[in-house]
Amino acid sequence: MSKPERRVGNYWMTAIITLTWWFILGGMILWVDPEVVADYPLPGSYGLFFLFLFLGVWFLASLVLSNSRRGLLVAIWFVLIGYLQIWGLANLVNMGLLTGALVALEIYKGGGKLKRG
């Protein structure tokens, strides 16, 4: 019985895209006034910051975990915790509940078992 061929991803291109998102996010943190990005696209939403954070974390976590879906869940976790922090609701209970919900979603989508890689 032959092994199925495993598709090899283009890790260098993904690494370059990841570094690009992190450089954009770092440049925004260093050189852009927070009041400028606070009201785009909605007042008080910090939409651009969280968009770049989401993309940077998603690509990085996808590379580290070798799984795009898990990278997406990690990125969603970071963005939601960031918004909870802005609203003053970030605490260990909310972090635990959010973590549990995302782990349950991963188990549900993964067919009931946590699989590696």
CSV table of N, CA and C in Angstrom, one decimal:
chain,number,residue,atom,x,y,z
A,1,MET,N,0.8,-1.2,0.0
A,1,MET,CA,0.0,0.0,0.0
A,1,MET,C,0.9,1.2,0.0
A,2,SER,N,0.7,2.1,-0.9
A,2,SER,CA,1.6,3.3,-1.0
A,2,SER,C,1.0,4.4,-0.2
A,3,LYS,N,1.9,5.2,0.3
A,3,LYS,CA,1.5,6.4,1.1
A,3,LYS,C,1.0,7.5,0.2
A,4,PRO,N,0.0,8.2,0.6
A,4,PRO,CA,-0.5,9.3,-0.2
A,4,PRO,C,0.5,10.4,-0.2
A,5,GLU,N,0.6,11.1,-1.3
A,5,GLU,CA,1.6,12.1,-1.5
A,5,GLU,C,1.1,13.3,-0.6
A,6,ARG,N,2.0,13.9,0.1
A,6,ARG,CA,1.7,15.0,0.9
A,6,ARG,C,2.1,16.3,0.2
A,7,ARG,N,1.2,17.2,0.2
A,7,ARG,CA,1.4,18.5,-0.5
A,7,ARG,C,2.4,19.3,0.3
A,8,VAL,N,3.4,19.8,-0.3
A,8,VAL,CA,4.4,20.6,0.4
A,8,VAL,C,4.1,22.0,0.1
A,9,GLY,N,3.9,22.8,1.2
A,9,GLY,CA,3.6,24.2,1.1
A,9,GLY,C,4.8,25.0,0.7
A,10,ASN,N,4.6,26.2,0.3
A,10,ASN,CA,5.7,27.1,0.0
A,10,ASN,C,6.0,28.0,1.2
A,11,TYR,N,6.9,27.4,2.1
A,11,TYR,CA,7.1,28.0,3.4
A,11,TYR,C,7.9,29.4,3.2
A,12,TRP,N,8.7,29.5,2.2
A,12,TRP,CA,9.5,30.8,2.1
A,12,TRP,C,8.6,31.9,1.8
A,13,MET,N,7.6,31.7,0.9
A,13,MET,CA,6.7,32.8,0.5
A,13,MET,C,5.8,33.1,1.7
A,14,THR,N,5.4,32.1,2.5
A,14,THR,CA,4.6,32.4,3.7
A,14,THR,C,5.4,33.1,4.7
A,15,ALA,N,6.7,32.8,4.9
A,15,ALA,CA,7.5,33.5,5.8
A,15,ALA,C,7.8,34.9,5.4
A,16,ILE,N,7.9,35.2,4.1
A,16,ILE,CA,8.1,36.6,3.7
A,16,ILE,C,6.8,37.4,3.9
A,17,ILE,N,5.6,36.8,3.6
A,17,ILE,CA,4.4,37.4,3.9
A,17,ILE,C,4.2,37.7,5.4
A,18,THR,N,4.6,36.7,6.2
A,18,THR,CA,4.5,36.9,7.7
A,18,THR,C,5.3,38.0,8.2
A,19,LEU,N,6.6,38.1,7.7
A,19,LEU,CA,7.5,39.2,8.1
A,19,LEU,C,6.9,40.5,7.6
A,20,THR,N,6.3,40.5,6.4
A,20,THR,CA,5.8,41.8,5.9
A,20,THR,C,4.7,42.3,6.8
A,21,TRP,N,3.7,41.4,7.3
A,21,TRP,CA,2.7,41.8,8.1
A,21,TRP,C,3.2,42.3,9.5
A,22,TRP,N,4.2,41.6,10.0
A,22,TRP,CA,4.8,42.1,11.3
A,22,TRP,C,5.5,43.4,11.2
A,23,PHE,N,6.2,43.6,10.0
A,23,PHE,CA,6.9,44.9,9.8
A,23,PHE,C,5.9,46.0,9.7
A,24,ILE,N,4.8,45.8,9.0
A,24,ILE,CA,3.7,46.8,8.9
A,24,ILE,C,3.1,47.1,10.3
A,25,LEU,N,2.9,46.0,11.1
A,25,LEU,CA,2.3,46.2,12.4
A,25,LEU,C,3.3,47.0,13.3
A,26,GLY,N,4.6,46.6,13.2
A,26,GLY,CA,5.6,47.3,14.0
A,26,GLY,C,5.8,48.7,13.6
A,27,GLY,N,5.7,49.0,12.3
A,27,GLY,CA,5.8,50.4,11.9
A,27,GLY,C,4.6,51.2,12.4
A,28,MET,N,3.4,50.6,12.4
A,28,MET,CA,2.2,51.3,12.9
A,28,MET,C,2.4,51.6,14.4
A,29,ILE,N,2.9,50.6,15.1
A,29,ILE,CA,3.1,50.9,16.6
A,29,ILE,C,4.1,52.0,16.8
A,30,LEU,N,5.2,52.0,16.0
A,30,LEU,CA,6.2,52.9,16.3
A,30,LEU,C,5.9,54.3,15.7
A,31,TRP,N,5.3,54.4,14.6
A,31,TRP,CA,5.3,55.7,13.9
A,31,TRP,C,3.9,56.3,13.7
A,32,VAL,N,2.9,55.6,14.0
A,32,VAL,CA,1.5,56.1,13.8
A,32,VAL,C,0.9,56.4,15.1
A,33,ASP,N,0.3,57.6,15.2
A,33,ASP,CA,-0.4,58.0,16.4
A,33,ASP,C,-1.7,57.1,16.6
A,34,PRO,N,-1.9,56.6,17.8
A,34,PRO,CA,-3.0,55.7,18.0
A,34,PRO,C,-4.4,56.4,17.8
A,35,GLU,N,-4.5,57.7,18.0
A,35,GLU,CA,-5.7,58.3,17.7
A,35,GLU,C,-6.1,58.4,16.2
A,36,VAL,N,-5.1,58.2,15.4
A,36,VAL,CA,-5.3,58.2,13.9
A,36,VAL,C,-6.0,56.9,13.5
A,37,VAL,N,-5.6,55.8,14.1
A,37,VAL,CA,-6.2,54.5,13.7
A,37,VAL,C,-7.3,54.1,14.6
A,38,ALA,N,-7.6,54.8,15.7
A,38,ALA,CA,-8.6,54.4,16.6
A,38,ALA,C,-10.0,54.5,16.0
A,39,ASP,N,-10.2,55.4,15.0
A,39,ASP,CA,-11.6,55.6,14.5
A,39,ASP,C,-11.7,55.1,13.1
A,40,TYR,N,-10.9,54.2,12.6
A,40,TYR,CA,-11.0,53.6,11.3
A,40,TYR,C,-11.2,52.1,11.4
A,41,PRO,N,-12.2,51.5,10.8
A,41,PRO,CA,-13.3,52.0,10.0
A,41,PRO,C,-14.5,52.5,10.9
A,42,LEU,N,-14.5,52.1,12.2
A,42,LEU,CA,-15.6,52.5,13.1
A,42,LEU,C,-15.0,53.2,14.2
A,43,PRO,N,-15.7,54.2,14.8
A,43,PRO,CA,-15.2,54.9,15.9
A,43,PRO,C,-14.8,54.0,17.1
A,44,GLY,N,-13.6,54.1,17.6
A,44,GLY,CA,-13.1,53.4,18.7
A,44,GLY,C,-12.8,51.9,18.4
A,45,SER,N,-12.7,51.5,17.2
A,45,SER,CA,-12.6,50.1,16.9
A,45,SER,C,-11.1,49.6,16.7
A,46,TYR,N,-10.2,50.5,16.4
A,46,TYR,CA,-8.8,50.2,16.2
A,46,TYR,C,-8.7,49.1,15.1
A,47,GLY,N,-9.6,49.3,14.1
A,47,GLY,CA,-9.7,48.3,13.0
A,47,GLY,C,-8.4,47.9,12.3
A,48,LEU,N,-7.7,48.9,11.9
A,48,LEU,CA,-6.4,48.7,11.1
A,48,LEU,C,-5.4,47.9,12.0
A,49,PHE,N,-5.3,48.3,13.2
A,49,PHE,CA,-4.3,47.7,14.1
A,49,PHE,C,-4.7,46.2,14.3
A,50,PHE,N,-6.0,45.9,14.6
A,50,PHE,CA,-6.4,44.5,14.8
A,50,PHE,C,-6.4,43.7,13.5
A,51,LEU,N,-6.6,44.4,12.3
A,51,LEU,CA,-6.5,43.7,11.1
A,51,LEU,C,-5.0,43.2,10.8
A,52,PHE,N,-4.1,44.1,11.0
A,52,PHE,CA,-2.7,43.7,10.8
A,52,PHE,C,-2.2,42.7,11.9
A,53,LEU,N,-2.7,42.9,13.1
A,53,LEU,CA,-2.4,41.9,14.2
A,53,LEU,C,-2.9,40.5,13.8
A,54,PHE,N,-4.2,40.5,13.4
A,54,PHE,CA,-4.8,39.2,13.0
A,54,PHE,C,-4.0,38.6,11.8
A,55,LEU,N,-3.7,39.3,10.8
A,55,LEU,CA,-2.9,38.7,9.7
A,55,LEU,C,-1.5,38.2,10.1
A,56,GLY,N,-0.8,39.0,10.9
A,56,GLY,CA,0.5,38.6,11.4
A,56,GLY,C,0.5,37.4,12.2
A,57,VAL,N,-0.5,37.4,13.2
A,57,VAL,CA,-0.6,36.2,14.1
A,57,VAL,C,-1.0,35.0,13.3
A,58,TRP,N,-2.0,35.2,12.4
A,58,TRP,CA,-2.5,34.0,11.6
A,58,TRP,C,-1.4,33.4,10.8
A,59,PHE,N,-0.6,34.2,10.0
A,59,PHE,CA,0.4,33.6,9.2
A,59,PHE,C,1.5,33.0,10.1
A,60,LEU,N,1.9,33.6,11.2
A,60,LEU,CA,2.9,33.1,12.1
A,60,LEU,C,2.5,31.8,12.7
A,61,ALA,N,1.3,31.8,13.3
A,61,ALA,CA,0.8,30.6,13.9
A,61,ALA,C,0.6,29.5,12.9
A,62,SER,N,0.2,29.8,11.7
A,62,SER,CA,0.1,28.8,10.7
A,62,SER,C,1.4,28.1,10.3
A,63,LEU,N,2.5,28.9,10.3
A,63,LEU,CA,3.8,28.4,10.1
A,63,LEU,C,4.3,27.5,11.2
A,64,VAL,N,4.1,28.0,12.4
A,64,VAL,CA,4.6,27.3,13.6
A,64,VAL,C,3.8,26.0,13.8
A,65,LEU,N,2.5,26.1,13.7
A,65,LEU,CA,1.7,24.9,13.9
A,65,LEU,C,1.5,24.0,12.7
A,66,SER,N,1.9,24.4,11.6
A,66,SER,CA,1.7,23.7,10.3
A,66,SER,C,0.3,23.4,10.0
A,67,ASN,N,-0.6,24.3,10.4
A,67,ASN,CA,-2.0,24.0,10.2
A,67,ASN,C,-2.7,25.4,10.1
A,68,SER,N,-3.3,25.7,9.0
A,68,SER,CA,-4.0,27.0,8.8
A,68,SER,C,-5.2,27.2,9.7
A,69,ARG,N,-5.9,26.1,10.0
A,69,ARG,CA,-7.1,26.3,10.8
A,69,ARG,C,-6.8,26.6,12.2
A,70,ARG,N,-5.8,25.9,12.7
A,70,ARG,CA,-5.3,26.2,14.1
A,70,ARG,C,-4.7,27.6,14.2
A,71,GLY,N,-4.0,28.0,13.1
A,71,GLY,CA,-3.4,29.4,13.1
A,71,GLY,C,-4.5,30.4,13.1
A,72,LEU,N,-5.6,30.1,12.4
A,72,LEU,CA,-6.8,31.0,12.4
A,72,LEU,C,-7.4,31.1,13.8
A,73,LEU,N,-7.5,30.0,14.5
A,73,LEU,CA,-8.1,30.0,15.8
A,73,LEU,C,-7.2,30.8,16.8
A,74,VAL,N,-5.9,30.7,16.7
A,74,VAL,CA,-5.0,31.4,17.5
A,74,VAL,C,-5.1,32.9,17.2
A,75,ALA,N,-5.2,33.3,16.0
A,75,ALA,CA,-5.3,34.7,15.6
A,75,ALA,C,-6.6,35.3,16.1
A,76,ILE,N,-7.7,34.5,16.0
A,76,ILE,CA,-9.0,34.9,16.5
A,76,ILE,C,-8.9,35.2,18.0
A,77,TRP,N,-8.2,34.3,18.7
A,77,TRP,CA,-8.1,34.4,20.1
A,77,TRP,C,-7.4,35.7,20.5
A,78,PHE,N,-6.3,36.0,19.8
A,78,PHE,CA,-5.5,37.2,20.1
A,78,PHE,C,-6.3,38.5,19.9
A,79,VAL,N,-7.1,38.5,18.8
A,79,VAL,CA,-7.9,39.7,18.4
A,79,VAL,C,-9.0,39.8,19.4
A,80,LEU,N,-9.7,38.8,19.8
A,80,LEU,CA,-10.8,38.9,20.7
A,80,LEU,C,-10.3,39.3,22.1
A,81,ILE,N,-9.1,38.8,22.5
A,81,ILE,CA,-8.6,39.2,23.8
A,81,ILE,C,-8.2,40.7,23.8
A,82,GLY,N,-7.7,41.1,22.6
A,82,GLY,CA,-7.4,42.5,22.5
A,82,GLY,C,-8.6,43.4,22.6
A,83,TYR,N,-9.7,43.0,22.0
A,83,TYR,CA,-10.9,43.8,22.1
A,83,TYR,C,-11.5,43.7,23.5
A,84,LEU,N,-11.4,42.6,24.2
A,84,LEU,CA,-11.8,42.5,25.6
A,84,LEU,C,-10.9,43.4,26.5
A,85,GLN,N,-9.6,43.5,26.2
A,85,GLN,CA,-8.8,44.4,26.9
A,85,GLN,C,-9.2,45.9,26.7
A,86,ILE,N,-9.5,46.2,25.5
A,86,ILE,CA,-10.0,47.6,25.2
A,86,ILE,C,-11.2,47.9,26.0
A,87,TRP,N,-12.2,47.0,26.0
A,87,TRP,CA,-13.4,47.2,26.7
A,87,TRP,C,-13.3,47.0,28.3
A,88,GLY,N,-12.1,46.6,28.7
A,88,GLY,CA,-11.9,46.4,30.2
A,88,GLY,C,-12.5,45.1,30.7
A,89,LEU,N,-12.7,44.1,29.8
A,89,LEU,CA,-13.3,42.9,30.2
A,89,LEU,C,-12.3,41.7,30.2
A,90,ALA,N,-11.0,42.0,30.0
A,90,ALA,CA,-10.0,40.9,29.9
A,90,ALA,C,-9.6,40.4,31.3
A,91,ASN,N,-10.0,39.2,31.6
A,91,ASN,CA,-9.5,38.6,32.9
A,91,ASN,C,-9.3,37.1,32.6
A,92,LEU,N,-8.8,36.4,33.6
A,92,LEU,CA,-8.5,35.0,33.4
A,92,LEU,C,-9.7,34.2,33.1
A,93,VAL,N,-10.9,34.5,33.7
A,93,VAL,CA,-12.1,33.7,33.4
A,93,VAL,C,-12.5,33.9,31.9
A,94,ASN,N,-12.5,35.1,31.4
A,94,ASN,CA,-12.9,35.3,30.0
A,94,ASN,C,-11.8,34.6,29.1
A,95,MET,N,-10.6,34.7,29.4
A,95,MET,CA,-9.5,34.1,28.6
A,95,MET,C,-9.7,32.6,28.6
A,96,GLY,N,-10.0,32.0,29.8
A,96,GLY,CA,-10.3,30.6,29.8
A,96,GLY,C,-11.5,30.1,29.1
A,97,LEU,N,-12.6,30.9,29.2
A,97,LEU,CA,-13.8,30.6,28.4
A,97,LEU,C,-13.6,30.7,26.9
A,98,LEU,N,-12.8,31.7,26.5
A,98,LEU,CA,-12.5,31.9,25.1
A,98,LEU,C,-11.6,30.7,24.6
A,99,THR,N,-10.6,30.4,25.4
A,99,THR,CA,-9.8,29.3,25.0
A,99,THR,C,-10.5,28.0,24.9
A,100,GLY,N,-11.4,27.7,25.9
A,100,GLY,CA,-12.2,26.5,25.9
A,100,GLY,C,-13.1,26.4,24.7
A,101,ALA,N,-13.7,27.6,24.3
A,101,ALA,CA,-14.6,27.6,23.2
A,101,ALA,C,-13.9,27.3,21.9
A,102,LEU,N,-12.7,27.9,21.8
A,102,LEU,CA,-11.9,27.6,20.5
A,102,LEU,C,-11.3,26.2,20.5
A,103,VAL,N,-11.0,25.7,21.6
A,103,VAL,CA,-10.5,24.3,21.7
A,103,VAL,C,-11.7,23.3,21.3
A,104,ALA,N,-12.8,23.6,21.9
A,104,ALA,CA,-14.0,22.8,21.5
A,104,ALA,C,-14.3,22.9,20.0
A,105,LEU,N,-14.2,24.1,19.5
A,105,LEU,CA,-14.4,24.2,18.0
A,105,LEU,C,-13.4,23.4,17.2
A,106,GLU,N,-12.1,23.4,17.7
A,106,GLU,CA,-11.1,22.7,17.0
A,106,GLU,C,-11.4,21.2,17.1
A,107,ILE,N,-11.8,20.7,18.2
A,107,ILE,CA,-12.1,19.3,18.4
A,107,ILE,C,-13.3,18.9,17.5
A,108,TYR,N,-14.4,19.8,17.5
A,108,TYR,CA,-15.5,19.5,16.7
A,108,TYR,C,-15.2,19.5,15.2
A,109,LYS,N,-14.4,20.5,14.7
A,109,LYS,CA,-14.1,20.5,13.3
A,109,LYS,C,-13.0,19.5,12.9
A,110,GLY,N,-12.3,19.0,13.9
A,110,GLY,CA,-11.2,18.0,13.6
A,110,GLY,C,-11.8,16.6,13.6
A,111,GLY,N,-13.0,16.4,13.8
A,111,GLY,CA,-13.6,15.0,13.8
A,111,GLY,C,-13.6,14.4,15.1
A,112,GLY,N,-13.5,15.1,16.2
A,112,GLY,CA,-13.6,14.5,17.5
A,112,GLY,C,-12.2,14.2,18.2
A,113,LYS,N,-11.2,14.3,17.4
A,113,LYS,CA,-9.9,14.0,18.0
A,113,LYS,C,-8.9,15.1,17.7
A,114,LEU,N,-8.0,15.4,18.6
A,114,LEU,CA,-7.0,16.4,18.4
A,114,LEU,C,-5.9,15.7,17.6
A,115,LYS,N,-5.6,16.1,16.4
A,115,LYS,CA,-4.6,15.4,15.6
A,115,LYS,C,-3.4,16.3,15.5
A,116,ARG,N,-2.3,15.8,15.4
A,116,ARG,CA,-1.0,16.6,15.3
A,116,ARG,C,-0.8,16.8,13.8
A,117,GLY,N,-0.3,18.1,13.5
A,117,GLY,CA,0.1,18.4,12.2
A,117,GLY,C,-1.0,18.3,11.2
